[in-house]
Coordinates of C-alpha atoms in Angstrom, one line a residue:
M110 CA 9.3 -34.9 5.4
S111 CA 8.5 -31.3 4.4
D112 CA 10.9 -29.1 2.5
I113 CA 13.4 -26.9 4.3
I114 CA 12.6 -23.3 3.7
A115 CA 15.0 -21.6 6.1
Y116 CA 17.5 -22.3 9.0
K117 CA 17.8 -21.0 12.5
V118 CA 21.5 -20.3 13.3
N119 CA 22.5 -18.7 16.7
D120 CA 18.9 -17.8 17.3
V121 CA 18.6 -15.9 14.0
I122 CA 16.4 -17.1 11.1
I123 CA 18.2 -17.1 7.8
D124 CA 17.1 -18.3 4.3
T125 CA 18.5 -21.2 2.5
Q126 CA 20.6 -18.9 0.3
S127 CA 22.4 -17.5 3.3
Y128 CA 23.1 -20.9 5.0
S129 CA 26.7 -21.9 5.0
G130 CA 26.0 -25.6 5.7
N131 CA 27.5 -25.5 9.2
G132 CA 25.2 -26.2 12.3
G133 CA 21.9 -24.6 12.8
E134 CA 18.4 -25.9 12.9
P135 CA 16.4 -26.5 9.8
I136 CA 13.0 -24.8 9.5
Y137 CA 10.5 -26.9 7.5
F138 CA 7.6 -25.9 5.4
D139 CA 4.8 -26.2 8.0
N140 CA 2.7 -24.1 10.3
S141 CA 5.3 -23.6 13.0
K142 CA 5.7 -20.1 14.3
Q143 CA 9.1 -19.7 12.7
A144 CA 8.0 -21.2 9.3
L145 CA 4.9 -18.9 9.2
E146 CA 7.1 -15.9 9.8
V147 CA 9.1 -16.7 6.7
I148 CA 6.1 -17.7 4.6
R149 CA 4.2 -14.6 5.5
H150 CA 7.1 -12.2 4.9
S151 CA 7.5 -13.8 1.5
C152 CA 3.8 -13.6 0.8
A153 CA 4.0 -9.8 1.4
H154 CA 6.5 -9.6 -1.4
L155 CA 4.3 -11.8 -3.6
M156 CA 1.5 -9.4 -3.0
A157 CA 3.8 -6.5 -3.9
E158 CA 4.8 -8.1 -7.2
A159 CA 1.1 -8.7 -8.0
I160 CA 0.4 -5.0 -7.3
T161 CA 3.2 -3.9 -9.7
K162 CA 1.6 -6.1 -12.4
L163 CA -1.8 -4.4 -11.9
Y164 CA -0.7 -0.9 -11.1
K165 CA 2.5 0.1 -12.9
D166 CA 3.2 3.3 -10.9
A167 CA 3.0 1.6 -7.4
K168 CA 5.9 2.4 -5.1
F169 CA 6.6 0.4 -1.9
F170 CA 7.7 1.2 1.6
V171 CA 7.9 -1.8 4.0
G172 CA 6.1 -5.2 4.1
P173 CA 6.8 -7.2 7.2
A174 CA 5.3 -10.4 8.7
I175 CA 3.3 -9.7 11.8
E176 CA 1.9 -11.9 14.5
D177 CA -1.2 -13.0 12.6
G178 CA -0.2 -12.3 9.0
F179 CA 1.5 -9.7 7.0
Y180 CA 1.1 -6.3 5.4
Y181 CA 2.7 -4.0 2.9
D182 CA 2.7 -0.1 2.9
F183 CA 2.7 1.4 -0.6
R184 CA 1.7 4.4 -2.7
V185 CA -0.7 3.7 -5.6
T186 CA -3.4 5.5 -7.5
K187 CA -5.8 3.7 -9.9
E188 CA -6.2 4.9 -13.4
N189 CA -9.5 6.5 -12.6
G190 CA -7.9 8.5 -9.7
E191 CA -9.6 6.5 -7.0
K192 CA -7.8 4.9 -4.0
L193 CA -7.4 1.1 -3.7
G194 CA -10.3 -0.4 -1.8
E195 CA -11.7 -3.8 -0.6
S196 CA -13.2 -4.5 -4.0
D197 CA -9.7 -4.6 -5.5
L198 CA -8.4 -7.3 -3.3
A199 CA -9.9 -10.2 -5.5
D200 CA -7.9 -9.0 -8.5
I201 CA -4.7 -8.8 -6.5
E202 CA -5.3 -12.3 -5.1
K203 CA -5.9 -13.7 -8.5
K204 CA -2.6 -12.2 -9.8
M205 CA -0.8 -13.5 -6.7
K206 CA -2.0 -17.1 -7.4
E207 CA -0.7 -16.8 -11.0
L208 CA 2.7 -15.8 -9.7
A209 CA 2.8 -18.6 -7.1
E210 CA 1.9 -21.2 -9.7
A211 CA 4.7 -19.9 -11.9
K212 CA 7.1 -21.2 -9.3
I213 CA 9.5 -18.1 -9.5
D214 CA 12.7 -18.3 -7.6
I215 CA 13.3 -15.7 -4.9
I216 CA 16.8 -14.4 -5.1
K217 CA 18.9 -12.6 -2.5
I218 CA 21.4 -10.0 -3.8
C219 CA 23.9 -8.4 -1.4
S220 CA 25.3 -5.0 -2.0
T221 CA 26.6 -1.9 -0.3
K222 CA 24.3 0.9 1.0
K223 CA 25.9 3.3 -1.4
E224 CA 25.2 1.1 -4.4
V225 CA 21.6 0.4 -3.4
T226 CA 21.1 4.2 -2.8
Q227 CA 22.3 4.8 -6.4
K228 CA 20.0 2.1 -7.7
F229 CA 16.9 3.4 -6.1
K230 CA 17.7 7.2 -6.2
N231 CA 14.5 8.1 -8.0
D232 CA 12.3 6.2 -5.6
D233 CA 11.5 8.4 -2.6
L234 CA 10.0 5.6 -0.5
K235 CA 13.1 3.4 -1.0
M236 CA 15.1 6.5 0.2
E237 CA 12.9 6.5 3.4
V238 CA 13.7 2.8 3.9
L239 CA 17.4 3.4 3.4
K240 CA 17.4 6.2 6.1
R241 CA 16.6 3.5 8.6
I242 CA 19.4 1.1 7.6
P243 CA 22.9 1.5 9.0
D244 CA 25.9 1.8 6.7
G245 CA 27.3 -1.5 5.4
E246 CA 25.9 -4.5 3.6
V247 CA 22.3 -4.1 2.3
S248 CA 20.3 -7.0 0.8
I249 CA 17.8 -6.9 -2.0
Y250 CA 15.3 -9.7 -2.8
S251 CA 14.0 -10.1 -6.3
Q252 CA 11.4 -12.4 -7.8
G253 CA 10.3 -12.0 -11.4
S254 CA 10.0 -8.3 -12.2
F255 CA 9.8 -7.2 -8.5
E256 CA 12.6 -6.4 -6.2
D257 CA 12.8 -4.6 -2.9
I258 CA 15.3 -3.7 -0.1
C259 CA 14.8 -6.3 2.5
R260 CA 16.8 -8.2 5.2
G261 CA 14.7 -11.3 4.7
P262 CA 14.5 -14.2 5.2
H263 CA 12.3 -15.5 2.4
V264 CA 11.3 -18.9 1.1
P265 CA 13.3 -20.1 -1.9
N266 CA 10.5 -20.1 -4.4
T267 CA 6.9 -18.7 -4.8
K268 CA 5.6 -22.3 -5.0
Y269 CA 5.5 -22.2 -1.2
L270 CA 3.1 -19.3 -1.2
R271 CA -0.2 -20.9 -2.3
F272 CA -2.4 -20.6 0.7
F273 CA -3.1 -17.0 1.5
K274 CA -6.0 -14.5 1.8
L275 CA -5.9 -10.7 1.7
T276 CA -8.1 -9.4 4.5
R277 CA -8.4 -5.7 4.4
V278 CA -7.2 -2.3 3.2
A279 CA -6.2 0.4 5.6
G280 CA -4.3 3.7 5.7
A281 CA -0.9 4.0 7.4
Y282 CA 1.2 7.1 7.8
L283 CA 4.7 6.8 6.3
G284 CA 6.9 5.4 9.1
G285 CA 4.0 5.9 11.6
D286 CA 4.6 9.7 11.5
E287 CA 1.3 11.6 11.5
N288 CA 3.1 14.6 9.9
K289 CA 3.9 12.5 6.8
E290 CA 1.8 11.2 3.9
M291 CA -0.8 8.5 4.3
L292 CA 0.1 5.3 2.4
T293 CA -2.1 2.4 1.5
R294 CA -1.7 -0.7 3.6
I295 CA -3.0 -4.1 2.7
Y296 CA -3.2 -6.9 5.3
G297 CA -3.2 -10.6 4.6
V298 CA -2.8 -14.0 6.1
A299 CA -0.9 -17.1 4.9
F300 CA -0.4 -20.7 5.9
A301 CA 1.4 -23.8 4.8
D302 CA -1.8 -25.7 4.0
R303 CA -5.3 -25.1 2.8
N304 CA -7.1 -26.4 5.9
S305 CA -5.3 -24.0 8.2
L306 CA -6.1 -21.1 5.9
N307 CA -9.8 -22.1 5.7
E308 CA -10.0 -22.4 9.5
H309 CA -8.5 -19.0 9.9
I310 CA -10.9 -17.5 7.4
K311 CA -13.8 -19.0 9.3
M312 CA -12.4 -17.4 12.4
L313 CA -12.2 -14.0 10.7
E314 CA -15.8 -14.3 9.5
E315 CA -16.9 -15.1 13.0
A316 CA -14.8 -12.2 14.3
K317 CA -16.7 -9.8 12.0
K318 CA -20.0 -11.0 13.4
R319 CA -18.7 -10.5 16.9
D320 CA -17.0 -7.1 16.2
H321 CA -17.5 -5.1 19.4
R322 CA -17.9 -1.9 17.3
K323 CA -20.9 -3.5 15.5
L324 CA -22.4 -5.1 18.6
G325 CA -21.8 -1.9 20.6
V326 CA -24.1 0.0 18.2
E327 CA -26.7 -2.8 18.1
M328 CA -26.8 -3.0 21.9
K329 CA -26.6 0.9 22.3
L330 CA -23.5 0.7 24.6
F331 CA -21.1 3.3 23.3
T332 CA -20.5 5.6 20.4
F333 CA -17.7 7.8 18.9
D334 CA -18.2 11.3 17.5
E335 CA -15.9 13.3 15.3
Q336 CA -16.9 16.6 17.0
I337 CA -15.6 15.1 20.3
G338 CA -12.5 13.6 18.8
A339 CA -11.0 10.3 17.8
G340 CA -10.3 7.6 20.4
L341 CA -12.7 9.2 23.0
P342 CA -15.6 6.8 23.6
I343 CA -19.0 8.2 24.7
W344 CA -20.8 5.7 27.0
L345 CA -24.5 5.6 26.4
P346 CA -27.0 4.7 29.2
N347 CA -26.8 0.9 28.4
G348 CA -23.0 1.0 28.4
A349 CA -22.8 3.1 31.5
R350 CA -25.1 0.8 33.4
M351 CA -23.0 -2.2 32.3
R352 CA -19.7 -0.5 33.4
S353 CA -21.1 0.5 36.7
K354 CA -22.1 -3.1 37.5
L355 CA -18.7 -4.4 36.7
E356 CA -17.1 -1.6 38.7
K357 CA -19.4 -2.3 41.7
Q358 CA -18.4 -6.0 41.7
L359 CA -14.7 -5.2 41.5
F360 CA -15.0 -2.5 44.2
S361 CA -16.3 -5.1 46.7
A362 CA -13.7 -7.6 45.6
H363 CA -10.9 -5.1 46.3
R364 CA -12.3 -4.1 49.7
N365 CA -12.6 -7.8 50.7
R366 CA -8.9 -8.2 49.8
G367 CA -7.7 -5.3 51.9
Y368 CA -7.4 -2.6 49.2
E369 CA -8.2 1.0 50.1
P370 CA -9.9 3.3 47.5
V371 CA -7.9 6.5 46.7
R372 CA -8.2 9.2 44.0
G373 CA -5.5 11.1 42.4
P374 CA -5.8 14.2 40.2
E375 CA -5.8 13.8 36.4
I376 CA -3.4 16.6 35.8
L377 CA 0.0 17.0 37.6
K378 CA 2.8 19.5 37.3
A379 CA 5.5 18.4 34.9
D380 CA 8.0 18.4 37.7
A381 CA 6.4 15.3 39.1
W382 CA 6.6 13.6 35.8
K383 CA 10.3 14.5 35.6
I384 CA 11.0 12.9 39.0
S385 CA 9.1 9.8 38.0
G386 CA 11.0 9.5 34.7
H387 CA 7.8 9.7 32.5
Y388 CA 9.0 13.1 31.1
T389 CA 12.1 11.5 29.7
N390 CA 10.9 8.0 28.9
Y391 CA 7.2 8.4 28.1
K392 CA 6.7 12.1 27.0
E393 CA 5.7 11.3 23.5
N394 CA 2.7 9.4 24.8
M395 CA 1.5 12.2 27.0
Y396 CA -0.5 15.5 26.7
F397 CA 1.0 18.6 28.2
T398 CA -0.4 22.1 28.8
N399 CA 0.6 25.4 30.5
I400 CA -1.2 27.0 33.4
E401 CA 0.1 30.4 34.6
E402 CA 3.4 29.7 32.9
Q403 CA 3.8 26.3 34.7
E404 CA 3.9 23.1 32.6
Y405 CA 1.4 20.4 33.5
G406 CA 1.0 16.8 32.2
I407 CA -2.3 14.9 32.0
K408 CA -1.6 11.6 33.7
P409 CA -1.0 8.5 31.5
M410 CA -0.8 6.4 34.6
N411 CA -2.0 6.6 38.2
C412 CA 1.2 5.7 40.0
V413 CA 2.4 9.2 40.9
G414 CA -0.9 10.0 42.6
H415 CA -0.7 6.9 44.7
I416 CA 2.9 7.7 45.7
K417 CA 1.6 11.0 47.0
V418 CA -1.1 9.1 49.0
Y419 CA 1.7 7.0 50.5
Q420 CA 3.8 10.1 51.4
N421 CA 0.9 11.7 53.2
E422 CA 1.8 10.0 56.4
I423 CA 4.8 8.5 58.1
R424 CA 4.7 4.7 57.5
S425 CA 5.8 1.9 59.7
Y426 CA 6.7 -1.7 58.7
R427 CA 3.6 -2.6 60.7
D428 CA 1.5 -0.7 58.1
L429 CA 2.8 -2.8 55.2
P430 CA 1.6 -4.0 52.8
L431 CA -0.5 -0.9 51.9
K432 CA -2.8 -1.5 49.0
F433 CA -4.4 1.5 47.2
F434 CA -6.7 1.1 44.2
E435 CA -8.5 3.5 41.9
Y436 CA -10.6 3.4 38.8
G437 CA -8.2 6.0 37.3
V438 CA -9.0 7.9 34.1
V439 CA -5.8 8.2 32.1
H440 CA -5.0 9.8 28.7
R441 CA -2.4 8.6 26.2
H442 CA -1.4 10.1 22.9
E443 CA -2.3 7.3 20.4
K444 CA -1.7 7.9 16.8
S445 CA -4.9 8.0 14.7
G446 CA -3.8 5.1 12.5
V447 CA -3.7 2.6 15.4
M448 CA -6.9 3.4 17.2
H449 CA -9.5 0.7 16.9
G450 CA -12.9 0.8 18.7
L451 CA -12.5 0.3 22.5
F452 CA -9.3 -1.7 21.9
R453 CA -7.0 1.4 21.4
V454 CA -8.3 4.7 22.7
R455 CA -6.9 8.0 23.9
E456 CA -8.9 8.1 27.2
F457 CA -9.5 5.0 29.2
T458 CA -10.0 3.9 32.8
Q459 CA -7.7 1.4 34.5
D460 CA -8.6 -0.9 37.3
D461 CA -5.4 0.2 38.8
A462 CA -3.8 -0.6 42.1
H463 CA -0.4 -0.1 43.8
I464 CA 0.9 -2.2 46.7
F465 CA 3.6 -0.7 48.9
C466 CA 5.5 -3.5 50.8
M467 CA 8.8 -4.6 52.2
P468 CA 11.1 -6.6 49.9
S469 CA 10.3 -9.7 51.9
Q470 CA 6.6 -9.3 51.1
I471 CA 7.0 -9.3 47.3
K472 CA 6.3 -13.0 46.7
E473 CA 3.2 -13.2 48.9
N474 CA 1.6 -10.2 47.3
V475 CA 2.4 -11.2 43.8
L476 CA 0.8 -14.6 44.5
E477 CA -2.3 -12.9 46.0
I478 CA -2.6 -10.8 42.9
L479 CA -2.4 -13.9 40.7
S480 CA -5.1 -15.6 42.8
F481 CA -7.3 -12.5 42.2
V482 CA -6.6 -12.7 38.5
D483 CA -7.4 -16.4 38.4
N484 CA -10.7 -15.9 40.1
I485 CA -11.8 -13.1 37.7
M486 CA -10.8 -14.9 34.6
K487 CA -12.8 -18.0 35.6
I488 CA -15.9 -15.9 36.1
F489 CA -15.7 -14.6 32.5
G490 CA -14.6 -18.0 31.1
F491 CA -11.2 -16.8 29.9
E492 CA -8.2 -19.1 29.7
Y493 CA -4.9 -17.2 30.2
E494 CA -1.2 -17.4 30.2
M495 CA 1.6 -15.4 31.8
E496 CA 4.8 -13.8 30.5
I497 CA 7.6 -12.1 32.3
S498 CA 8.8 -9.0 30.5
T499 CA 12.3 -7.9 31.2
K500 CA 14.3 -4.6 31.1
P501 CA 13.7 -2.6 27.9
T502 CA 16.3 -0.5 26.1
K503 CA 14.7 2.7 27.5
A504 CA 14.7 2.2 31.2
I505 CA 15.5 3.8 34.6
G506 CA 17.5 2.3 37.4
D507 CA 20.6 0.2 37.4
D508 CA 20.9 -3.4 36.3
K509 CA 21.3 -4.8 39.9
V510 CA 17.9 -3.4 40.9
W511 CA 16.3 -4.8 37.7
E512 CA 17.9 -8.3 38.4
I513 CA 16.4 -8.3 42.0
A514 CA 13.0 -7.3 40.8
T515 CA 13.0 -9.8 37.9
K516 CA 14.1 -12.6 40.2
A517 CA 11.4 -11.8 42.6
L518 CA 8.7 -12.3 39.9
K519 CA 10.3 -15.5 38.7
D520 CA 10.6 -16.9 42.2
A521 CA 7.0 -16.3 42.9
L522 CA 5.9 -18.1 39.7
D523 CA 8.5 -20.9 40.0
E524 CA 7.6 -21.7 43.7
H525 CA 4.0 -22.5 42.6
N526 CA 5.0 -24.2 39.3
F527 CA 3.2 -21.6 37.2
K528 CA 4.1 -21.8 33.5
Y529 CA 5.3 -18.6 31.9
G530 CA 7.2 -17.3 28.9
I531 CA 9.8 -14.6 28.7
D532 CA 9.5 -11.4 26.7
E533 CA 13.0 -10.0 26.6
G534 CA 13.0 -6.2 26.7
G535 CA 9.2 -5.9 27.1
G536 CA 9.1 -4.5 30.6
A537 CA 7.9 -1.0 31.7
F538 CA 10.6 1.6 31.8
Y539 CA 10.6 1.5 35.6
G540 CA 10.4 -2.2 36.3
P541 CA 9.9 -5.8 35.0
K542 CA 6.4 -7.2 34.9
I543 CA 4.2 -10.2 34.5
D544 CA 1.7 -9.8 31.6
I545 CA -1.6 -11.6 31.7
K546 CA -2.6 -12.7 28.2
I547 CA -6.1 -14.1 27.9
T548 CA -7.5 -16.3 25.1
D549 CA -11.0 -15.6 23.8
A550 CA -13.6 -17.9 22.2
L551 CA -11.9 -17.5 18.8
K552 CA -8.5 -18.5 20.2
R553 CA -7.1 -15.0 19.9
K554 CA -4.7 -13.8 22.6
W555 CA -5.1 -10.4 24.3
Q556 CA -2.8 -8.7 26.7
C557 CA -4.8 -7.3 29.6
G558 CA -3.6 -7.5 33.2
T559 CA -0.1 -6.7 34.4
V560 CA 1.9 -7.1 37.7
Q561 CA 5.0 -4.9 37.9
V562 CA 7.7 -4.9 40.6
D563 CA 9.3 -1.4 41.0
F564 CA 12.2 -0.4 43.1
N565 CA 12.9 2.7 41.0
L566 CA 9.9 5.0 41.7
P567 CA 10.2 4.5 45.5
Q568 CA 13.9 5.6 45.2
R569 CA 13.1 8.6 43.0
F570 CA 10.4 9.9 45.3
E571 CA 12.4 9.0 48.4
L572 CA 9.7 6.8 49.9
A573 CA 10.4 5.3 53.3
Y574 CA 9.0 3.3 56.2
I575 CA 10.3 2.9 59.7
D576 CA 11.6 -0.7 60.3
Q577 CA 11.8 -2.7 63.6
N578 CA 15.0 -1.0 64.5
N579 CA 13.4 2.5 64.1
E580 CA 15.4 3.1 60.9
K581 CA 14.3 4.3 57.5
Q582 CA 13.9 1.7 54.7
Q583 CA 12.8 1.9 51.1
P584 CA 9.6 0.1 50.3
V585 CA 8.9 -1.8 47.1
M586 CA 6.0 -0.6 44.8
I587 CA 4.0 -3.3 43.0
H588 CA 1.9 -1.8 40.1
R589 CA -1.1 -4.0 39.3
A590 CA -4.1 -4.0 36.9
I591 CA -6.2 -7.1 36.3
L592 CA -8.6 -6.1 33.6
G593 CA -6.0 -3.6 32.2
S594 CA -8.6 -1.0 31.2
F595 CA -12.4 -1.2 31.4
E596 CA -12.6 -0.1 27.7
R597 CA -10.3 -2.7 26.3
F598 CA -11.6 -5.5 28.5
I599 CA -15.2 -4.8 27.7
G600 CA -14.4 -4.8 24.0
I601 CA -12.7 -8.2 24.3
L602 CA -15.5 -9.5 26.5
I603 CA -18.2 -8.4 24.0
E604 CA -16.4 -10.3 21.2
H605 CA -15.6 -13.3 23.4
C606 CA -19.3 -13.9 24.2
A607 CA -20.7 -12.4 21.0
G608 CA -22.6 -9.8 23.0
E609 CA -24.2 -12.3 25.3
L610 CA -22.8 -10.7 28.4
P611 CA -22.9 -12.3 31.8
F612 CA -26.3 -11.8 33.6
F613 CA -24.8 -9.7 36.4
M614 CA -23.4 -7.0 34.1
A615 CA -25.9 -7.1 31.2
P616 CA -27.1 -3.5 30.7
Q617 CA -30.7 -4.6 30.4
Q618 CA -31.2 -7.9 32.3
V619 CA -34.9 -8.4 31.7
V620 CA -37.3 -7.2 29.0
I621 CA -41.0 -7.4 29.8
I622 CA -43.4 -7.6 26.9
P623 CA -47.1 -7.1 27.7
I624 CA -49.2 -8.5 24.9
S625 CA -51.7 -5.7 25.2
E626 CA -52.5 -2.6 27.3
N627 CA -54.5 -4.8 29.7
H628 CA -51.3 -6.4 30.8
E629 CA -49.2 -3.3 31.4
N630 CA -50.1 -2.8 35.1
Y631 CA -48.8 -6.3 35.8
A632 CA -45.6 -5.6 33.7
K633 CA -45.0 -2.5 35.9
E634 CA -45.5 -4.5 39.0
I635 CA -42.8 -6.9 37.8
Q636 CA -40.5 -4.1 36.9
N637 CA -40.8 -2.5 40.4
K638 CA -40.0 -5.8 42.1
L639 CA -37.0 -6.3 39.9
Q640 CA -35.8 -2.8 40.6
N641 CA -35.9 -3.6 44.3
T642 CA -33.4 -6.4 43.8
D643 CA -31.0 -4.4 41.6
I644 CA -32.2 -6.0 38.3
D645 CA -32.5 -3.6 35.3
S646 CA -35.5 -4.2 33.2
E647 CA -37.5 -2.4 30.5
I648 CA -41.1 -2.7 29.4
Y649 CA -41.5 -3.1 25.6
N650 CA -45.0 -1.7 25.1
K651 CA -44.6 0.1 21.7
N652 CA -47.4 -0.2 19.2
E653 CA -45.6 -3.0 17.4
S654 CA -46.4 -6.7 16.8
L655 CA -45.4 -9.1 19.6
N656 CA -42.9 -10.9 17.3
K657 CA -41.2 -7.6 16.4
R658 CA -40.8 -6.7 20.1
I659 CA -39.4 -10.1 20.8
R660 CA -36.9 -9.7 17.9
T661 CA -35.9 -6.3 19.2
A662 CA -35.1 -7.8 22.6
E663 CA -33.2 -10.6 21.0
K664 CA -31.1 -8.2 18.9
A665 CA -30.3 -6.3 22.1
R666 CA -29.1 -9.6 23.6
V667 CA -31.2 -9.2 26.7
P668 CA -30.7 -12.3 28.8
M669 CA -34.3 -12.8 29.9
I670 CA -37.5 -12.0 28.0
L671 CA -40.9 -12.1 29.8
V672 CA -44.1 -12.3 27.7
I673 CA -47.1 -11.2 29.7
G674 CA -50.7 -12.2 28.7
D675 CA -54.1 -13.0 30.3
N676 CA -52.8 -16.3 31.7
E677 CA -49.8 -14.7 33.4
V678 CA -51.8 -11.8 34.9
E679 CA -54.5 -14.2 36.2
N680 CA -52.0 -16.7 37.8
K681 CA -49.2 -14.3 38.7
T682 CA -46.7 -16.1 36.4
V683 CA -44.3 -15.2 33.6
A684 CA -43.6 -16.8 30.3
L685 CA -39.8 -16.8 30.4
R686 CA -37.4 -17.0 27.4
D687 CA -33.9 -17.5 28.9
R688 CA -31.4 -16.6 26.1
R689 CA -28.4 -17.9 28.0
A690 CA -29.9 -21.3 28.9
R691 CA -31.8 -21.4 25.6
T692 CA -35.0 -22.5 27.3
Q693 CA -38.6 -21.4 27.5
S694 CA -40.8 -21.9 30.5
N695 CA -43.8 -20.7 32.4
I696 CA -43.0 -20.1 36.1
S697 CA -44.5 -18.2 39.0
L698 CA -43.4 -14.6 39.5
D699 CA -41.9 -15.5 42.9
E700 CA -39.9 -18.3 41.3
F701 CA -38.6 -15.9 38.6
L702 CA -37.6 -13.3 41.2
K703 CA -35.7 -16.0 43.1
L704 CA -34.0 -17.2 39.9
T705 CA -32.7 -13.7 39.1
K706 CA -31.4 -13.2 42.6
E707 CA -29.6 -16.5 42.5
K708 CA -28.0 -15.5 39.2
L709 CA -26.7 -12.3 40.8
D710 CA -25.5 -14.1 43.9
E711 CA -23.6 -16.8 42.0
V712 CA -20.9 -14.2 40.9
H713 CA -18.2 -13.7 43.5
F714 CA -15.2 -11.7 42.5

């Protein structure tokens, strides 16, 4: 059996040094979630010790384990004055391996905050750490010549830290505060065995090939520009076409399910955000401005606008449920250090909807939404799981209302035997939610869609409907997004399919390559016929070799490539290269047009 590296006592993971010997559950040296958390946290300290061996003046802030690895934030300057870069990782890894092979004990030392403050009084980064620690006992972990303030837990010895890889260097503001200095951050991964590490490294290498930022450039989908601003994507013609196709399919799907399109303003008076609770609970994520001495907030969500649509008329119980949807453009204040391609931006568009219903209709509407989710995820080939997120620390509304809303979500899932996890404290500030987490081709999980049951905003805005007894009642508001945001979902989809987008939303679905000028009229005839059936195509007739034009189309990941020569012109055929099916064939033009129509028709949202 594997060695014990920690224990779980009363739902808290502690190291072997802190274990009293009474009760608890042993955590073995393996690749379980709990074991990896301990291994990766310890590996962060191993990396820090290696850095101190190589760079004597290095000072350290924090180095936690994270979901897929670990990192450490620190300040360091190389002897030549340059910053640490990717080329330095190999030297740090080499030193880490030496320290792991030395089998150094990791020792926990408990002290008071006052004593620890005195010990590190000349280290400004340690002082920053201590500011975040309450008075009382403070623990220090040491290994060899390295020691740091840390609550642990850690493995007993560096011998358990042999299978790791440093993955990248980044910058990180001290404590995430943009007004403070930028520290160096190194990320890494660690496992309990070599095979798991090697598999993860292969996944990382594949992820680099699939990086949506790289493919977005190659496919001419989107760009970012410093003059415009960070986190503000610019959609190029290819990308805008792709988005419009996705939006069109979703629009029809919403209408078929009884949703009505609405449109709210992108800027609202601050008074509205005060009523909703955003001003108190979400202000740091919003942008505000003043117009004629009146404060306004740019919307980070669409819910207030949809509430105003609801309030535009007197509503009856016979009207419910009312379903409003909008491709709502929202803005959120993301810190520069966390923005990443389309995954984390400051402006994005949600496939947002709000359902106003009676409490008795919650279950049926949640289940209808989950059916909608299931249908869309199957179209894109995503597996997914669900998680109920409960009341966070920063929330509005009383506990009773939260209990009712949370139970409504659980009942809907339980009744149909849906599997789900619980994320304690992960709900929105106004209500609990179901988060939809999809798994991509590289087995990475992404949170996209969400379903939120909200009693609070209807109460705050005094929403009402007239019931069977001609009395006013308060409706329930269900917030719902399936893709989450177009930007994030498209980024995930690009990486999931390595740029080989589904035919129906490919920005350029067909490329026509006439071998010579003699074949261009036939190429234009094909293009016109495709245009009439809503198929986007382009004629590659540059003065380049045939092979180069084919390679250009391949690099752009165009699903279908048609090569047109004498034989095709004479017989009204096309030489088809189908990238998705990985086939080549020569078929009649009518057969090809029928094939493309069938490919469009097979997608039903």
